[in-house]
PDB file of C-alpha atoms in Angstrom:
ATOM      1  CA  UNK P   7     226.384  45.290 125.512  1.00 56.00           C
ATOM      2  CA  UNK P   8     229.609  43.968 124.025  1.00 69.00           C
ATOM      3  CA  UNK P   9     229.410  40.646 122.239  1.00 84.00           C
ATOM      4  CA  UNK P  10     231.084  37.819 124.146  1.00 91.00           C
ATOM      5  CA  UNK P  11     234.149  36.351 122.496  1.00 96.00           C
ATOM      6  CA  UNK P  12     233.590  32.800 121.219  1.00 98.00           C
ATOM      7  CA  UNK P  13     236.606  30.602 121.900  1.00 98.00           C
ATOM      8  CA  UNK P  14     237.953  27.080 121.535  1.00 98.00           C
ATOM      9  CA  UNK P  15     240.286  25.733 124.223  1.00 98.00           C
ATOM     10  CA  UNK P  16     242.651  22.927 123.217  1.00 98.00           C
ATOM     11  CA  UNK P  17     245.036  21.229 125.653  1.00 98.00           C
ATOM     12  CA  UNK P  18     248.017  19.189 124.488  1.00 97.00           C
ATOM     13  CA  UNK P  19     248.170  21.417 121.420  1.00 97.00           C
ATOM     14  CA  UNK P  20     251.901  21.159 120.789  1.00 95.00           C
ATOM     15  CA  UNK P  21     251.887  17.595 119.447  1.00 94.00           C
ATOM     16  CA  UNK P  22     249.860  14.543 118.496  1.00 93.00           C
ATOM     17  CA  UNK P  23     246.096  14.685 118.373  1.00 96.00           C
ATOM     18  CA  UNK P  24     245.915  18.122 119.981  1.00 96.00           C
ATOM     19  CA  UNK P  25     248.078  19.725 117.317  1.00 97.00           C
ATOM     20  CA  UNK P  26     246.182  18.050 114.484  1.00 96.00           C
ATOM     21  CA  UNK P  27     242.839  18.975 116.032  1.00 97.00           C
ATOM     22  CA  UNK P  28     243.938  22.625 116.197  1.00 98.00           C
ATOM     23  CA  UNK P  29     244.936  22.612 112.527  1.00 97.00           C
ATOM     24  CA  UNK P  30     241.732  20.929 111.347  1.00 97.00           C
ATOM     25  CA  UNK P  31     239.470  23.004 113.586  1.00 96.00           C
ATOM     26  CA  UNK P  32     241.106  26.130 112.185  1.00 96.00           C
ATOM     27  CA  UNK P  33     239.758  25.154 108.769  1.00 93.00           C
ATOM     28  CA  UNK P  34     236.305  24.072 109.931  1.00 92.00           C
ATOM     29  CA  UNK P  35     235.140  26.250 112.829  1.00 93.00           C
ATOM     30  CA  UNK P  36     234.930  29.724 111.330  1.00 89.00           C
ATOM     31  CA  UNK P  37     232.352  30.842 113.900  1.00 92.00           C
ATOM     32  CA  UNK P  38     234.990  30.717 116.660  1.00 96.00           C
ATOM     33  CA  UNK P  39     236.784  34.018 117.296  1.00 97.00           C
ATOM     34  CA  UNK P  40     239.879  32.790 119.101  1.00 98.00           C
ATOM     35  CA  UNK P  41     241.777  29.607 119.954  1.00 98.00           C
ATOM     36  CA  UNK P  42     243.324  29.204 123.394  1.00 98.00           C
ATOM     37  CA  UNK P  43     246.059  26.618 122.857  1.00 98.00           C
ATOM     38  CA  UNK P  44     247.723  24.993 125.839  1.00 98.00           C
ATOM     39  CA  UNK P  45     250.996  23.076 126.016  1.00 97.00           C
ATOM     40  CA  UNK P  46     254.255  23.035 127.932  1.00 95.00           C
ATOM     41  CA  UNK P  47     256.512  24.079 125.025  1.00 96.00           C
ATOM     42  CA  UNK P  48     256.106  27.799 124.298  1.00 97.00           C
ATOM     43  CA  UNK P  49     258.133  27.651 121.072  1.00 97.00           C
ATOM     44  CA  UNK P  50     255.895  24.926 119.642  1.00 97.00           C
ATOM     45  CA  UNK P  51     252.806  26.935 120.558  1.00 98.00           C
ATOM     46  CA  UNK P  52     254.252  29.904 118.662  1.00 98.00           C
ATOM     47  CA  UNK P  53     254.965  27.719 115.626  1.00 97.00           C
ATOM     48  CA  UNK P  54     251.421  26.356 115.681  1.00 97.00           C
ATOM     49  CA  UNK P  55     249.946  29.825 116.079  1.00 97.00           C
ATOM     50  CA  UNK P  56     251.823  30.996 112.999  1.00 97.00           C
ATOM     51  CA  UNK P  57     250.349  28.149 110.931  1.00 96.00           C
ATOM     52  CA  UNK P  58     246.673  28.813 111.609  1.00 97.00           C
ATOM     53  CA  UNK P  59     244.406  31.678 110.620  1.00 96.00           C
ATOM     54  CA  UNK P  60     242.520  32.113 113.901  1.00 97.00           C
ATOM     55  CA  UNK P  61     243.623  34.607 116.507  1.00 97.00           C
ATOM     56  CA  UNK P  62     245.302  32.644 119.292  1.00 97.00           C
ATOM     57  CA  UNK P  63     246.093  32.937 122.952  1.00 98.00           C
ATOM     58  CA  UNK P  64     249.164  30.952 123.916  1.00 98.00           C
ATOM     59  CA  UNK P  65     249.130  29.269 127.332  1.00 98.00           C
ATOM     60  CA  UNK P  66     252.486  27.514 127.919  1.00 98.00           C
ATOM     61  CA  UNK P  67     251.543  25.710 131.133  1.00 97.00           C
ATOM     62  CA  UNK P  68     252.124  22.287 132.659  1.00 97.00           C
ATOM     63  CA  UNK P  69     248.682  20.914 133.495  1.00 98.00           C
ATOM     64  CA  UNK P  70     250.043  18.442 136.036  1.00 97.00           C
ATOM     65  CA  UNK P  71     250.524  21.503 138.279  1.00 97.00           C
ATOM     66  CA  UNK P  72     247.500  22.837 140.145  1.00 97.00           C
ATOM     67  CA  UNK P  73     248.744  26.423 139.936  1.00 97.00           C
ATOM     68  CA  UNK P  74     248.612  26.164 136.129  1.00 98.00           C
ATOM     69  CA  UNK P  75     244.991  25.024 136.238  1.00 98.00           C
ATOM     70  CA  UNK P  76     244.091  27.824 138.647  1.00 98.00           C
ATOM     71  CA  UNK P  77     245.756  30.389 136.377  1.00 98.00           C
ATOM     72  CA  UNK P  78     243.670  29.189 133.416  1.00 98.00           C
ATOM     73  CA  UNK P  79     240.535  29.345 135.579  1.00 98.00           C
ATOM     74  CA  UNK P  80     241.501  32.932 136.400  1.00 98.00           C
ATOM     75  CA  UNK P  81     241.845  33.839 132.711  1.00 98.00           C
ATOM     76  CA  UNK P  82     238.384  32.458 131.999  1.00 98.00           C
ATOM     77  CA  UNK P  83     236.805  34.200 134.974  1.00 97.00           C
ATOM     78  CA  UNK P  84     238.405  37.500 134.005  1.00 97.00           C
ATOM     79  CA  UNK P  85     237.453  37.442 130.308  1.00 96.00           C
ATOM     80  CA  UNK P  86     234.123  35.576 130.593  1.00 97.00           C
ATOM     81  CA  UNK P  87     234.271  34.182 127.033  1.00 98.00           C
ATOM     82  CA  UNK P  88     231.699  31.941 125.436  1.00 98.00           C
ATOM     83  CA  UNK P  89     233.443  28.564 125.264  1.00 98.00           C
ATOM     84  CA  UNK P  90     232.119  26.759 122.199  1.00 98.00           C
ATOM     85  CA  UNK P  91     234.704  23.960 122.074  1.00 98.00           C
ATOM     86  CA  UNK P  92     236.839  22.372 124.793  1.00 98.00           C
ATOM     87  CA  UNK P  93     239.284  19.703 123.649  1.00 98.00           C
ATOM     88  CA  UNK P  94     241.168  17.789 126.337  1.00 98.00           C
ATOM     89  CA  UNK P  95     243.976  16.136 124.401  1.00 97.00           C
ATOM     90  CA  UNK P  96     246.825  16.476 126.908  1.00 97.00           C
ATOM     91  CA  UNK P  97     247.928  13.149 128.321  1.00 95.00           C
ATOM     92  CA  UNK P  98     250.677  10.544 128.378  1.00 93.00           C
ATOM     93  CA  UNK P  99     251.295   6.889 129.111  1.00 93.00           C
ATOM     94  CA  UNK P 100     254.251   4.789 130.250  1.00 92.00           C
ATOM     95  CA  UNK P 101     254.802   1.099 129.605  1.00 89.00           C
ATOM     96  CA  UNK P 102     255.995  -1.280 132.288  1.00 91.00           C
ATOM     97  CA  UNK P 103     254.870  -2.904 135.518  1.00 92.00           C
ATOM     98  CA  UNK P 104     253.644  -0.596 138.258  1.00 95.00           C
ATOM     99  CA  UNK P 105     256.331  -1.674 140.725  1.00 95.00           C
ATOM    100  CA  UNK P 106     259.053  -0.790 138.204  1.00 93.00           C
ATOM    101  CA  UNK P 107     257.836   2.761 137.573  1.00 93.00           C
ATOM    102  CA  UNK P 108     258.698   5.878 139.530  1.00 94.00           C
ATOM    103  CA  UNK P 109     255.834   6.895 141.791  1.00 96.00           C
ATOM    104  CA  UNK P 110     256.014  10.524 140.634  1.00 96.00           C
ATOM    105  CA  UNK P 111     255.562   9.485 137.030  1.00 95.00           C
ATOM    106  CA  UNK P 112     252.514   7.412 137.933  1.00 96.00           C
ATOM    107  CA  UNK P 113     250.902  10.243 139.864  1.00 97.00           C
ATOM    108  CA  UNK P 114     251.740  12.770 137.136  1.00 96.00           C
ATOM    109  CA  UNK P 115     249.978  10.469 134.670  1.00 96.00           C
ATOM    110  CA  UNK P 116     246.869  10.425 136.842  1.00 98.00           C
ATOM    111  CA  UNK P 117     247.058  14.176 137.423  1.00 98.00           C
ATOM    112  CA  UNK P 118     247.265  14.991 133.718  1.00 98.00           C
ATOM    113  CA  UNK P 119     244.995  12.316 132.259  1.00 98.00           C
ATOM    114  CA  UNK P 120     242.260  12.575 134.921  1.00 98.00           C
ATOM    115  CA  UNK P 121     242.549  15.530 137.298  1.00 98.00           C
ATOM    116  CA  UNK P 122     243.466  18.170 134.719  1.00 98.00           C
ATOM    117  CA  UNK P 123     240.828  16.939 132.278  1.00 98.00           C
ATOM    118  CA  UNK P 124     238.138  16.997 134.964  1.00 98.00           C
ATOM    119  CA  UNK P 125     239.233  20.429 136.177  1.00 98.00           C
ATOM    120  CA  UNK P 126     239.152  21.876 132.666  1.00 98.00           C
ATOM    121  CA  UNK P 127     235.635  20.547 132.097  1.00 98.00           C
ATOM    122  CA  UNK P 128     234.403  21.954 135.391  1.00 98.00           C
ATOM    123  CA  UNK P 129     235.798  25.455 134.922  1.00 98.00           C
ATOM    124  CA  UNK P 130     234.560  25.616 131.319  1.00 98.00           C
ATOM    125  CA  UNK P 131     230.965  24.531 131.933  1.00 98.00           C
ATOM    126  CA  UNK P 132     229.633  27.833 133.369  1.00 98.00           C
ATOM    127  CA  UNK P 133     230.826  29.559 130.181  1.00 98.00           C
ATOM    128  CA  UNK P 134     229.303  27.089 127.730  1.00 98.00           C
ATOM    129  CA  UNK P 135     225.972  27.454 125.969  1.00 97.00           C
ATOM    130  CA  UNK P 136     223.638  25.450 123.769  1.00 97.00           C
ATOM    131  CA  UNK P 137     225.531  23.574 121.038  1.00 97.00           C
ATOM    132  CA  UNK P 138     228.892  23.838 122.777  1.00 98.00           C
ATOM    133  CA  UNK P 139     231.122  20.766 122.597  1.00 98.00           C
ATOM    134  CA  UNK P 140     233.502  18.928 124.926  1.00 98.00           C
ATOM    135  CA  UNK P 141     235.875  16.468 123.250  1.00 98.00           C
ATOM    136  CA  UNK P 142     237.921  14.324 125.634  1.00 98.00           C
ATOM    137  CA  UNK P 143     240.629  12.031 124.295  1.00 98.00           C
ATOM    138  CA  UNK P 144     240.421   8.616 125.920  1.00 97.00           C
ATOM    139  CA  UNK P 145     241.828   5.496 124.198  1.00 95.00           C
ATOM    140  CA  UNK P 146     240.917   1.956 123.227  1.00 93.00           C
ATOM    141  CA  UNK P 147     242.943   1.159 126.360  1.00 92.00           C
ATOM    142  CA  UNK P 148     239.787   2.279 128.187  1.00 94.00           C
ATOM    143  CA  UNK P 149     237.990  -0.873 127.041  1.00 92.00           C
ATOM    144  CA  UNK P 150     239.834  -3.210 129.413  1.00 89.00           C
ATOM    145  CA  UNK P 151     242.600  -3.383 132.049  1.00 88.00           C
ATOM    146  CA  UNK P 152     246.048  -3.722 130.474  1.00 88.00           C
ATOM    147  CA  UNK P 153     248.996  -5.376 132.227  1.00 89.00           C
ATOM    148  CA  UNK P 154     252.201  -3.364 131.656  1.00 89.00           C
ATOM    149  CA  UNK P 155     249.994  -0.355 130.874  1.00 91.00           C
ATOM    150  CA  UNK P 156     247.902  -0.535 134.026  1.00 94.00           C
ATOM    151  CA  UNK P 157     247.755   3.081 135.174  1.00 96.00           C
ATOM    152  CA  UNK P 158     247.381   4.521 131.686  1.00 96.00           C
ATOM    153  CA  UNK P 159     244.507   2.165 130.823  1.00 95.00           C
ATOM    154  CA  UNK P 160     242.827   2.944 134.142  1.00 97.00           C
ATOM    155  CA  UNK P 161     243.054   6.702 133.537  1.00 98.00           C
ATOM    156  CA  UNK P 162     241.510   6.314 130.099  1.00 97.00           C
ATOM    157  CA  UNK P 163     238.712   4.152 131.494  1.00 97.00           C
ATOM    158  CA  UNK P 164     238.020   7.062 133.840  1.00 98.00           C
ATOM    159  CA  UNK P 165     237.968   9.508 130.926  1.00 98.00           C
ATOM    160  CA  UNK P 166     235.518   7.380 128.974  1.00 97.00           C
ATOM    161  CA  UNK P 167     233.189   6.783 131.930  1.00 98.00           C
ATOM    162  CA  UNK P 168     233.334  10.422 133.044  1.00 98.00           C
ATOM    163  CA  UNK P 169     232.648  11.747 129.556  1.00 98.00           C
ATOM    164  CA  UNK P 170     229.663   9.503 128.920  1.00 98.00           C
ATOM    165  CA  UNK P 171     228.109  10.446 132.251  1.00 98.00           C
ATOM    166  CA  UNK P 172     228.857  14.136 131.639  1.00 98.00           C
ATOM    167  CA  UNK P 173     227.197  13.935 128.230  1.00 98.00           C
ATOM    168  CA  UNK P 174     224.048  12.633 129.903  1.00 98.00           C
ATOM    169  CA  UNK P 175     224.129  15.343 132.582  1.00 98.00           C
ATOM    170  CA  UNK P 176     224.469  18.099 129.985  1.00 98.00           C
ATOM    171  CA  UNK P 177     221.730  16.843 127.685  1.00 97.00           C
ATOM    172  CA  UNK P 178     219.171  19.319 129.012  1.00 97.00           C
ATOM    173  CA  UNK P 179     221.559  22.203 128.249  1.00 98.00           C
ATOM    174  CA  UNK P 180     222.198  20.855 124.739  1.00 98.00           C
ATOM    175  CA  UNK P 181     225.926  20.679 125.393  1.00 98.00           C
ATOM    176  CA  UNK P 182     227.528  17.522 123.995  1.00 98.00           C
ATOM    177  CA  UNK P 183     230.511  15.593 125.366  1.00 98.00           C
ATOM    178  CA  UNK P 184     232.410  13.048 123.262  1.00 98.00           C
ATOM    179  CA  UNK P 185     234.977  10.448 124.350  1.00 98.00           C
ATOM    180  CA  UNK P 186     237.462   9.778 121.546  1.00 98.00           C
ATOM    181  CA  UNK P 187     238.998   6.305 121.752  1.00 96.00           C
ATOM    182  CA  UNK P 188     241.903   6.029 119.292  1.00 94.00           C
ATOM    183  CA  UNK P 189     243.816   2.841 118.751  1.00 87.00           C
ATOM    184  CA  UNK P 190     247.547   2.868 117.934  1.00 88.00           C
ATOM    185  CA  UNK P 191     248.303   5.992 115.904  1.00 84.00           C
ATOM    186  CA  UNK P 192     251.422   7.314 114.230  1.00 82.00           C
ATOM    187  CA  UNK P 193     252.203  10.002 116.798  1.00 73.00           C
ATOM    188  CA  UNK P 194     255.139  10.071 119.205  1.00 66.00           C
ATOM    189  CA  UNK P 195     253.011   8.501 121.938  1.00 60.00           C
ATOM    190  CA  UNK P 196     254.547   5.023 121.906  1.00 51.00           C
ATOM    191  CA  UNK P 197     258.072   6.346 121.460  1.00 52.00           C
ATOM    192  CA  UNK P 198     257.704   8.367 124.644  1.00 57.00           C
ATOM    193  CA  UNK P 199     255.849   5.612 126.513  1.00 49.00           C
ATOM    194  CA  UNK P 200     258.421   2.946 125.679  1.00 46.00           C
ATOM    195  CA  UNK P 201     261.389   5.237 126.287  1.00 53.00           C
ATOM    196  CA  UNK P 202     260.168   6.215 129.768  1.00 57.00           C
ATOM    197  CA  UNK P 203     258.943   2.752 130.663  1.00 54.00           C
ATOM    198  CA  UNK P 204     261.721   0.688 129.161  1.00 56.00           C
ATOM    199  CA  UNK P 205     259.320  -1.973 127.858  1.00 57.00           C
ATOM    200  CA  UNK P 206     258.138  -2.219 124.277  1.00 57.00           C
ATOM    201  CA  UNK P 207     254.375  -2.166 123.809  1.00 54.00           C
ATOM    202  CA  UNK P 208     252.784  -5.274 122.316  1.00 56.00           C
ATOM    203  CA  UNK P 209     253.504  -6.031 118.670  1.00 56.00           C
ATOM    204  CA  UNK P 210     249.768  -5.840 117.945  1.00 61.00           C
ATOM    205  CA  UNK P 211     250.071  -2.057 117.868  1.00 60.00           C
ATOM    206  CA  UNK P 212     252.191  -2.248 114.709  1.00 65.00           C
ATOM    207  CA  UNK P 213     249.477  -4.260 112.947  1.00 68.00           C
ATOM    208  CA  UNK P 214     246.783  -1.675 113.642  1.00 73.00           C
ATOM    209  CA  UNK P 215     248.766   1.578 113.434  1.00 77.00           C
ATOM    210  CA  UNK P 216     246.907   4.390 111.640  1.00 84.00           C
ATOM    211  CA  UNK P 217     247.611   7.998 110.758  1.00 90.00           C
ATOM    212  CA  UNK P 218     246.210  10.431 113.334  1.00 92.00           C
ATOM    213  CA  UNK P 219     244.496  12.879 110.978  1.00 95.00           C
ATOM    214  CA  UNK P 220     241.596  10.534 110.001  1.00 94.00           C
ATOM    215  CA  UNK P 221     241.055   9.807 113.702  1.00 95.00           C
ATOM    216  CA  UNK P 222     240.642  13.513 114.413  1.00 96.00           C
ATOM    217  CA  UNK P 223     238.429  14.040 111.359  1.00 96.00           C
ATOM    218  CA  UNK P 224     236.116  11.277 112.582  1.00 97.00           C
ATOM    219  CA  UNK P 225     236.122  12.756 116.081  1.00 97.00           C
ATOM    220  CA  UNK P 226     235.021  16.140 114.725  1.00 97.00           C
ATOM    221  CA  UNK P 227     232.313  14.470 112.629  1.00 97.00           C
ATOM    222  CA  UNK P 228     231.094  12.352 115.545  1.00 97.00           C
ATOM    223  CA  UNK P 229     230.986  15.417 117.791  1.00 97.00           C
ATOM    224  CA  UNK P 230     228.901  17.287 115.227  1.00 96.00           C
ATOM    225  CA  UNK P 231     226.602  14.247 115.079  1.00 97.00           C
ATOM    226  CA  UNK P 232     226.235  14.412 118.901  1.00 97.00           C
ATOM    227  CA  UNK P 233     227.703  10.976 119.548  1.00 97.00           C
ATOM    228  CA  UNK P 234     229.154  10.124 122.957  1.00 97.00           C
ATOM    229  CA  UNK P 235     231.982   7.790 121.853  1.00 97.00           C
ATOM    230  CA  UNK P 236     234.173   7.916 118.744  1.00 96.00           C
ATOM    231  CA  UNK P 237     236.131   4.829 117.696  1.00 95.00           C
ATOM    232  CA  UNK P 238     238.101   4.922 114.453  1.00 88.00           C
ATOM    233  CA  UNK P 239     238.713   1.862 112.213  1.00 80.00           C
ATOM    234  CA  UNK P 240     236.970  -1.485 111.919  1.00 82.00           C
ATOM    235  CA  UNK P 241     239.605  -3.407 113.954  1.00 77.00           C
ATOM    236  CA  UNK P 242     239.237  -1.043 116.927  1.00 80.00           C
ATOM    237  CA  UNK P 243     235.440  -1.256 116.751  1.00 82.00           C
ATOM    238  CA  UNK P 244     235.825  -5.026 116.699  1.00 81.00           C
ATOM    239  CA  UNK P 245     238.100  -4.840 119.731  1.00 74.00           C
ATOM    240  CA  UNK P 246     235.431  -2.882 121.560  1.00 73.00           C
ATOM    241  CA  UNK P 247     232.935  -5.673 120.936  1.00 79.00           C
ATOM    242  CA  UNK P 248     235.425  -8.421 121.845  1.00 75.00           C
ATOM    243  CA  UNK P 249     236.246  -6.835 125.214  1.00 73.00           C
ATOM    244  CA  UNK P 250     232.550  -6.893 126.078  1.00 75.00           C
ATOM    245  CA  UNK P 251     232.029 -10.601 125.416  1.00 72.00           C
ATOM    246  CA  UNK P 252     235.372 -12.388 125.914  1.00 71.00           C
ATOM    247  CA  UNK P 253     236.472 -13.121 129.517  1.00 70.00           C
ATOM    248  CA  UNK P 254     239.390 -10.945 130.627  1.00 65.00           C
ATOM    249  CA  UNK P 255     241.567 -13.907 131.594  1.00 67.00           C
ATOM    250  CA  UNK P 256     241.718 -14.944 127.928  1.00 64.00           C
ATOM    251  CA  UNK P 257     242.461 -11.405 126.770  1.00 63.00           C
ATOM    252  CA  UNK P 258     245.257 -11.130 129.357  1.00 64.00           C
ATOM    253  CA  UNK P 259     246.934 -14.222 127.878  1.00 61.00           C
ATOM    254  CA  UNK P 260     247.130 -12.427 124.556  1.00 62.00           C
ATOM    255  CA  UNK P 261     248.441  -9.202 126.081  1.00 59.00           C
ATOM    256  CA  UNK P 262     251.257 -10.759 128.114  1.00 57.00           C
TER     257      UNK P 262
END
């Protein structure tokens, strides 16, 4: 009987945390045979593929579209690989009040940040085995509602809650799910969010901005250690505690 191919699937691989995760995982996970990297920009996927040593399958699809998700499900069903790592990094946010944002942009945000992530987890699970990993990128925005970032924060709260519950459900199969909750990081996230939304994010983000590579390194370490939530940096860990004990009305005064 032919040995099943061991793969890692990474969404949002063309930029930000997804790209960095692909590069770091290429160095660390030598027991994986092939990376399936997913992103909308085919040329960036090609560039990334040329930079890593693993064999790659390029999937230039838009995960806000259901037909893209169904195509990926078809690939998995056809090849029946052993999925050792699933990284859901694809996502975006837009600043601004809900009433000022285009409805399609809001629903696309929900579709990508929540629906696509959930769909990818569901179609991967039958092909995962003991010691497989799911790494879902949430955000410190998941810790509390955020005016002028309302839909994004709500989607990330979903990701965090879903991932923690999924981790519990999968415990008997020894499959481990991790919610990564980065704070402000030096990716193009805020540039895109502010450009589309027209409102600058709070100045606090500049005070706590970090480089993305250490965030991803910690996420990989925390996944190996079978943790369910990964929060990088002391200030963001402090924020997590503060949001649990300080009434929201006081936090909202600071955010406005």
